[in-house]
């Protein structure tokens, strides 16, 4: 029997792949600002919905009969979110300063979690390793989001507040944290790999961090993990990310080599100890995610090397 999954954020890098590759036996109902069908995504139905409007969101959720809800919607522009950072987290909730990062990343997950609990639906909420301050990564699943500090960007802080709201819900719910997703073909969106490849082709590769620890997520792995997660309805935190930790420098070098592009002119820099750049959010230095729990579902997220091979194809002969 076909079951329906509601997807919020079906036009996102990660959600777009999921709606194009739904788990066997599930059909997708979408709600959000942009119709994913206009971008070539195959969803069974779409309802226009501004996810920053609490009453509209609650009313939609009260009407849907979808058995499970997956929330990919977020404001992900890390430096854009930083421009909305208040001087203290207490200020964030006041309507006078509530920006779109607070509404979409912190409040929307709470509205959804409350409605899912009320209706007894299974909720899967996507999150990020940027909820951590980057002092001790890669992080195990049970690590709670870091508190407000100058080490955590406003994007990461608001995502941490959203996670906490979902986690404290008494209904069945799962948080799936990912990191630096790449390998999506979502219209009009870029990612770590696409940005590096386009800079390489323009001959303008920026200096690459050699000290930042990252565990990039191969986007198709998220879609593959969501099937078993939906089937089990387990209430847990899962990480879907490269089991092998890397750095932006090593990721770029591996990517360019696999694509048969030049690597001998790359320049290096360090993230740690960098002076704060106005308008630029802090990034986790020792970031990344450990993938212990997802292995228990027999799901093996690809290492960044495997993901890169899938992205660019077999290594060039002699390369
Ligand atoms: N991007 C990253 O580097 C990264 C890293 C780790 C974790 N994550 C997490 O992974 C999840 C998916 O991220 P992503 O990068 O795939 O997202 P994305 O490409 O930036 O897309 C964001 C989605 O949210 C929707 N949205 C935002 N504001 C909305 C509003 N007011 N009303 C309706 N829809 C709205 C967007 O719809 P429109 O098409 O209408 O704009 C879009 O579908 C998020 O939870 C994110 O925090 C992302």
Short mmCIF file of C-alpha atoms and ligand atoms in Angstrom, two decimals:
data_model
loop_
_atom_site.label_atom_id
_atom_site.label_comp_id
_atom_site.label_asym_id
_atom_site.label_seq_id
_atom_site.Cartn_x
_atom_site.Cartn_y
_atom_site.Cartn_z
CA UNK A 1 0.00 0.00 0.00
CA UNK A 2 1.35 3.45 -0.94
CA UNK A 3 2.06 5.73 2.02
CA UNK A 4 2.45 9.48 1.81
CA UNK A 5 5.35 11.50 3.17
CA UNK A 6 5.03 15.27 3.53
CA UNK A 7 8.19 17.11 2.48
CA UNK A 8 8.84 20.70 3.55
CA UNK A 9 11.68 22.20 1.50
CA UNK A 10 11.34 19.96 -1.58
CA UNK A 11 13.31 22.48 -3.67
CA UNK A 12 16.36 22.31 -1.38
CA UNK A 13 19.71 20.75 -2.39
CA UNK A 14 19.11 17.76 -0.16
CA UNK A 15 15.29 17.56 -0.25
CA UNK A 16 15.23 17.85 -4.04
CA UNK A 17 17.20 14.62 -4.33
CA UNK A 18 14.95 12.88 -1.82
CA UNK A 19 11.71 13.78 -3.62
CA UNK A 20 13.21 12.51 -6.89
CA UNK A 21 14.25 9.24 -5.17
CA UNK A 22 11.56 8.54 -2.56
CA UNK A 23 11.76 5.26 -0.67
CA UNK A 24 9.91 2.33 -2.24
CA UNK A 25 6.21 2.43 -1.36
CA UNK A 26 6.11 6.15 -0.47
CA UNK A 27 4.67 9.05 -2.49
CA UNK A 28 5.61 12.66 -1.84
CA UNK A 29 3.30 15.51 -0.87
CA UNK A 30 5.10 18.87 -0.86
CA UNK A 31 4.31 22.19 0.79
CA UNK A 32 6.44 25.32 0.53
CA UNK A 33 7.10 28.62 -1.16
CA UNK A 34 8.26 27.32 -4.54
CA UNK A 35 6.54 24.59 -6.55
CA UNK A 36 9.16 21.83 -6.95
CA UNK A 37 7.44 20.65 -10.16
CA UNK A 38 8.50 23.94 -11.80
CA UNK A 39 12.12 22.81 -11.17
CA UNK A 40 11.57 19.35 -12.61
CA UNK A 41 10.97 17.50 -9.34
CA UNK A 42 8.35 14.77 -9.42
CA UNK A 43 6.04 15.22 -6.43
CA UNK A 44 2.49 13.88 -6.34
CA UNK A 45 1.07 17.20 -5.09
CA UNK A 46 2.24 20.63 -3.98
CA UNK A 47 0.58 23.29 -1.83
CA UNK A 48 1.98 26.85 -1.78
CA UNK A 49 2.90 27.71 1.82
CA UNK A 50 5.10 30.39 3.38
CA UNK A 51 6.84 28.42 6.11
CA UNK A 52 7.60 31.57 8.09
CA UNK A 53 3.88 32.07 8.86
CA UNK A 54 2.96 30.15 11.99
CA UNK A 55 -0.83 30.05 11.60
CA UNK A 56 -0.65 29.03 7.94
CA UNK A 57 1.85 26.28 8.76
CA UNK A 58 -0.17 24.92 11.69
CA UNK A 59 -3.38 25.01 9.69
CA UNK A 60 -1.77 23.10 6.79
CA UNK A 61 -0.29 20.50 9.12
CA UNK A 62 -3.64 19.98 10.84
CA UNK A 63 -5.18 19.16 7.46
CA UNK A 64 -2.61 16.75 6.06
CA UNK A 65 -3.02 13.01 6.37
CA UNK A 66 0.59 12.22 5.39
CA UNK A 67 1.92 9.54 7.68
CA UNK A 68 5.42 10.98 8.06
CA UNK A 69 6.76 14.52 7.74
CA UNK A 70 10.31 15.41 6.67
CA UNK A 71 11.58 18.96 7.16
CA UNK A 72 14.41 20.04 4.84
CA UNK A 73 13.38 23.72 4.92
CA UNK A 74 15.94 26.07 6.41
CA UNK A 75 17.68 29.34 5.89
CA UNK A 76 21.13 27.97 5.03
CA UNK A 77 22.96 31.12 3.91
CA UNK A 78 25.43 31.09 6.82
CA UNK A 79 26.76 34.64 6.40
CA UNK A 80 23.30 36.00 5.54
CA UNK A 81 21.99 34.53 8.80
CA UNK A 82 24.86 36.21 10.65
CA UNK A 83 23.55 39.62 9.61
CA UNK A 84 20.46 38.87 11.74
CA UNK A 85 22.45 37.93 14.85
CA UNK A 86 21.15 39.76 17.96
CA UNK A 87 23.45 40.70 20.85
CA UNK A 88 21.89 38.03 23.09
CA UNK A 89 19.77 34.95 22.38
CA UNK A 90 16.97 36.35 24.59
CA UNK A 91 16.45 39.12 22.04
CA UNK A 92 16.00 36.62 19.23
CA UNK A 93 12.43 35.68 19.94
CA UNK A 94 11.06 39.22 20.18
CA UNK A 95 9.08 39.95 17.07
CA UNK A 96 10.93 43.24 16.70
CA UNK A 97 14.16 41.44 15.82
CA UNK A 98 12.98 38.00 14.69
CA UNK A 99 14.64 37.54 11.33
CA UNK A 100 14.02 34.80 8.82
CA UNK A 101 16.84 32.64 10.25
CA UNK A 102 15.14 32.57 13.64
CA UNK A 103 11.71 31.88 12.16
CA UNK A 104 12.70 29.13 9.70
CA UNK A 105 15.54 27.48 11.61
CA UNK A 106 14.39 27.82 15.23
CA UNK A 107 10.62 28.43 15.31
CA UNK A 108 9.35 26.42 12.32
CA UNK A 109 10.77 23.15 13.72
CA UNK A 110 8.95 23.81 17.01
CA UNK A 111 5.62 24.43 15.24
CA UNK A 112 6.09 21.27 13.20
CA UNK A 113 7.15 19.20 16.23
CA UNK A 114 4.14 20.38 18.25
CA UNK A 115 1.73 19.55 15.42
CA UNK A 116 3.39 16.18 14.74
CA UNK A 117 3.14 15.25 18.41
CA UNK A 118 -0.52 16.33 18.51
CA UNK A 119 -1.38 14.32 15.38
CA UNK A 120 0.84 11.33 16.21
CA UNK A 121 2.92 11.61 13.01
CA UNK A 122 6.55 10.62 12.61
CA UNK A 123 8.79 13.66 12.12
CA UNK A 124 12.26 13.71 10.56
CA UNK A 125 14.13 16.98 10.89
CA UNK A 126 17.36 17.82 9.05
CA UNK A 127 20.18 19.58 10.88
CA UNK A 128 23.89 20.36 10.66
CA UNK A 129 27.29 20.03 12.33
CA UNK A 130 27.28 23.85 12.49
CA UNK A 131 25.19 23.51 15.69
CA UNK A 132 28.57 22.76 17.34
CA UNK A 133 31.28 25.23 18.31
CA UNK A 134 33.98 23.26 16.49
CA UNK A 135 36.27 22.83 19.48
CA UNK A 136 36.13 19.01 19.69
CA UNK A 137 34.82 17.47 16.47
CA UNK A 138 34.04 15.17 14.87
CA UNK A 139 31.03 14.93 17.18
CA UNK A 140 29.10 11.85 18.34
CA UNK A 141 25.32 11.80 17.82
CA UNK A 142 24.45 12.39 21.50
CA UNK A 143 26.30 15.72 21.66
CA UNK A 144 23.83 18.53 22.38
CA UNK A 145 24.06 21.74 20.31
CA UNK A 146 26.54 24.27 21.70
CA UNK A 147 25.28 27.29 23.67
CA UNK A 148 25.28 30.85 22.31
CA UNK A 149 28.88 32.07 21.94
CA UNK A 150 31.16 33.83 19.49
CA UNK A 151 32.31 30.39 18.27
CA UNK A 152 28.82 29.49 16.96
CA UNK A 153 27.34 31.38 14.02
CA UNK A 154 23.74 32.57 14.13
CA UNK A 155 22.81 29.93 11.53
CA UNK A 156 24.20 27.16 13.71
CA UNK A 157 22.70 28.57 16.88
CA UNK A 158 19.21 28.88 15.36
CA UNK A 159 19.48 25.33 13.96
CA UNK A 160 20.44 24.13 17.45
CA UNK A 161 17.36 25.76 18.95
CA UNK A 162 15.21 24.09 16.27
CA UNK A 163 16.80 20.71 16.99
CA UNK A 164 16.17 21.09 20.71
CA UNK A 165 12.48 21.82 20.06
CA UNK A 166 12.17 18.69 17.92
CA UNK A 167 14.14 16.58 20.36
CA UNK A 168 12.01 17.62 23.34
CA UNK A 169 8.81 16.58 21.53
CA UNK A 170 7.19 13.50 23.03
CA UNK A 171 6.09 12.17 19.66
CA UNK A 172 8.19 9.89 17.43
CA UNK A 173 10.88 12.06 15.88
CA UNK A 174 14.36 11.76 14.39
CA UNK A 175 17.03 14.35 13.78
CA UNK A 176 19.36 13.73 10.85
CA UNK A 177 22.49 15.85 10.97
CA UNK A 178 24.53 16.27 7.81
CA UNK A 179 27.64 18.31 6.91
CA UNK A 180 28.67 20.18 3.74
CA UNK A 181 26.25 18.31 1.43
CA UNK A 182 27.55 17.87 -2.15
CA UNK A 183 26.36 15.91 -5.17
CA UNK A 184 22.92 17.50 -5.50
CA UNK A 185 21.55 18.63 -8.84
CA UNK A 186 19.01 21.07 -7.36
CA UNK A 187 18.27 23.95 -9.72
CA UNK A 188 20.03 27.23 -8.98
CA UNK A 189 21.91 25.88 -5.95
CA UNK A 190 25.60 25.32 -5.53
CA UNK A 191 27.63 23.27 -3.04
CA UNK A 192 31.20 22.69 -1.90
CA UNK A 193 32.15 20.51 -4.89
CA UNK A 194 30.37 22.61 -7.54
CA UNK A 195 31.85 25.83 -6.15
CA UNK A 196 35.36 24.39 -6.17
CA UNK A 197 34.98 23.04 -9.72
CA UNK A 198 33.66 26.32 -11.05
CA UNK A 199 36.44 28.33 -9.32
CA UNK A 200 39.01 25.88 -10.73
CA UNK A 201 37.67 26.34 -14.25
CA UNK A 202 37.78 30.14 -13.83
CA UNK A 203 41.38 29.83 -12.52
CA UNK A 204 40.33 31.52 -9.25
CA UNK A 205 40.64 28.87 -6.52
CA UNK A 206 40.75 30.65 -3.17
CA UNK A 207 43.25 29.69 -0.41
CA UNK A 208 42.02 26.46 1.17
CA UNK A 209 41.85 25.66 4.88
CA UNK A 210 44.24 22.93 5.89
CA UNK A 211 43.15 22.82 9.54
CA UNK A 212 39.33 22.74 9.32
CA UNK A 213 37.92 19.25 9.96
CA UNK A 214 34.93 18.44 7.81
CA UNK A 215 32.98 15.27 6.99
CA UNK A 216 31.15 16.13 3.73
CA UNK A 217 27.82 14.41 3.09
CA UNK A 218 27.16 12.76 -0.30
CA UNK A 219 23.57 13.92 -0.93
CA UNK A 220 22.26 10.57 -2.33
CA UNK A 221 23.31 8.98 0.99
CA UNK A 222 20.72 11.11 2.77
CA UNK A 223 17.92 9.86 0.49
CA UNK A 224 19.16 6.27 1.00
CA UNK A 225 19.19 6.68 4.79
CA UNK A 226 15.72 8.19 4.98
CA UNK A 227 13.99 5.04 3.67
CA UNK A 228 15.03 2.80 6.59
CA UNK A 229 14.54 5.67 9.02
CA UNK A 230 10.94 6.18 7.81
CA UNK A 231 10.27 2.43 7.90
CA UNK A 232 11.49 2.10 11.46
CA UNK A 233 10.07 5.35 12.83
CA UNK A 234 12.90 5.31 15.33
CA UNK A 235 13.22 8.27 17.71
CA UNK A 236 16.95 8.99 17.53
CA UNK A 237 19.66 11.32 16.26
CA UNK A 238 21.50 10.04 13.19
CA UNK A 239 24.49 11.47 11.37
CA UNK A 240 24.88 10.98 7.61
CA UNK A 241 28.40 12.12 6.65
CA UNK A 242 31.78 10.93 5.44
CA UNK A 243 33.22 8.44 7.93
CA UNK A 244 36.64 9.73 6.90
CA UNK A 245 37.41 13.21 8.19
CA UNK A 246 39.00 15.61 5.72
CA UNK A 247 39.86 19.29 5.26
CA UNK A 248 38.70 21.70 2.54
CA UNK A 249 42.24 21.53 1.09
CA UNK A 250 42.32 17.73 0.95
CA UNK A 251 38.75 17.59 -0.40
CA UNK A 252 39.62 20.06 -3.18
CA UNK A 253 42.87 18.29 -4.08
CA UNK A 254 41.08 14.91 -4.25
CA UNK A 255 38.24 16.39 -6.32
CA UNK A 256 40.51 18.15 -8.81
CA UNK A 257 42.78 15.10 -9.18
CA UNK A 258 39.75 12.85 -9.80
CA UNK A 259 38.46 15.30 -12.42
CA UNK A 260 41.86 15.49 -14.13
CA UNK A 261 42.30 19.15 -13.13
CA UNK A 262 45.38 20.99 -11.90
CA UNK A 263 46.36 20.64 -8.23
CA UNK A 264 49.94 21.98 -8.13
CA UNK A 265 48.99 25.65 -7.67
CA UNK A 266 46.65 25.32 -4.66
CA UNK A 267 47.37 27.72 -1.83
CA UNK A 268 46.77 26.98 1.85
CA UNK A 269 45.49 28.94 4.81
CA UNK A 270 44.22 28.26 8.34
CA UNK A 271 40.81 28.91 9.84
CA UNK A 272 41.93 28.74 13.48
CA UNK A 273 43.11 32.00 14.94
CA UNK A 274 41.73 34.00 12.00
CA UNK A 275 40.59 37.50 12.97
CA UNK A 276 36.82 37.97 12.83
CA UNK A 277 35.84 39.27 9.41
CA UNK A 278 32.85 41.66 9.65
CA UNK A 279 29.74 40.03 8.17
CA UNK A 280 31.31 36.57 8.07
CA UNK A 281 29.99 33.92 10.44
CA UNK A 282 32.36 31.82 12.53
CA UNK A 283 32.80 28.27 11.20
CA UNK A 284 33.58 25.16 13.28
CA UNK A 285 37.33 24.46 13.08
CA UNK A 286 37.29 20.94 14.51
CA UNK A 287 33.85 20.17 13.12
CA UNK A 288 32.38 17.10 11.47
CA UNK A 289 30.13 14.23 12.49
CA UNK A 290 30.74 10.67 13.64
CA UNK A 291 28.48 8.07 12.01
CA UNK A 292 28.08 5.38 14.67
CA UNK A 293 24.26 5.22 14.92
CA UNK A 294 23.50 5.07 11.20
CA UNK A 295 25.81 2.04 10.85
CA UNK A 296 23.41 0.20 13.18
CA UNK A 297 20.77 0.49 10.42
CA UNK A 298 23.29 -1.14 8.05
CA UNK A 299 23.68 2.15 6.22
CA UNK A 300 27.24 3.06 5.30
CA UNK A 301 27.53 6.70 4.21
CA UNK A 302 30.22 7.15 1.56
CA UNK A 303 33.61 8.53 2.45
CA UNK A 304 34.41 11.81 0.73
CA UNK A 305 36.72 9.88 -1.63
CA UNK A 306 33.90 7.53 -2.68
CA UNK A 307 31.47 10.44 -3.12
CA UNK A 308 33.96 12.32 -5.28
CA UNK A 309 34.48 9.22 -7.44
CA UNK A 310 30.72 8.96 -7.97
CA UNK A 311 30.49 12.67 -8.74
CA UNK A 312 33.22 12.88 -11.37
CA UNK A 313 33.35 9.28 -12.60
CA UNK A 314 36.36 7.00 -12.98
CA UNK A 315 39.84 8.51 -12.57
CA UNK A 316 41.38 9.74 -15.84
CA UNK A 317 43.78 7.27 -17.44
CA UNK A 318 47.30 7.93 -16.17
CA UNK A 319 45.93 10.36 -13.51
N1 LIG B 1 23.64 23.67 2.78
C1 LIG B 1 24.49 23.18 3.69
O1 LIG B 1 25.72 23.36 3.59
C2 LIG B 1 23.97 22.35 4.85
C3 LIG B 1 24.90 21.76 5.70
C4 LIG B 1 24.47 20.94 6.74
C5 LIG B 1 23.11 20.79 6.96
N2 LIG B 1 22.19 21.40 6.15
C6 LIG B 1 20.77 21.23 6.48
O2 LIG B 1 20.16 20.37 5.51
C7 LIG B 1 18.80 20.80 5.28
C8 LIG B 1 18.62 21.11 3.80
O3 LIG B 1 19.57 22.09 3.44
P1 LIG B 1 19.79 22.54 1.93
O4 LIG B 1 21.13 23.16 1.83
O5 LIG B 1 19.42 21.42 1.05
O6 LIG B 1 18.69 23.72 1.83
P2 LIG B 1 18.57 24.83 0.68
O7 LIG B 1 19.05 24.27 -0.62
O8 LIG B 1 19.18 26.11 1.17
O9 LIG B 1 16.99 25.02 0.57
C9 LIG B 1 16.24 25.56 1.64
C10 LIG B 1 14.78 25.16 1.48
O10 LIG B 1 14.00 25.85 2.47
C11 LIG B 1 12.90 26.48 1.80
N3 LIG B 1 12.46 27.70 2.50
C12 LIG B 1 13.25 28.62 3.12
N4 LIG B 1 12.47 29.61 3.61
C13 LIG B 1 11.18 29.31 3.29
C14 LIG B 1 9.93 29.93 3.52
N5 LIG B 1 9.81 31.08 4.18
N6 LIG B 1 8.79 29.32 3.05
C15 LIG B 1 8.89 28.16 2.36
N7 LIG B 1 10.05 27.51 2.11
C16 LIG B 1 11.18 28.10 2.58
C17 LIG B 1 13.46 26.79 0.42
O11 LIG B 1 12.39 27.04 -0.47
P3 LIG B 1 12.57 28.00 -1.78
O12 LIG B 1 12.98 27.10 -2.91
O13 LIG B 1 11.23 28.59 -1.97
O14 LIG B 1 13.62 29.01 -1.44
C18 LIG B 1 14.21 25.51 0.11
O15 LIG B 1 13.32 24.48 -0.28
C19 LIG B 1 18.59 22.00 6.20
O16 LIG B 1 18.05 21.57 7.42
C20 LIG B 1 19.99 22.52 6.45
O17 LIG B 1 20.08 23.24 7.66
C21 LIG B 1 22.59 22.15 5.07
#
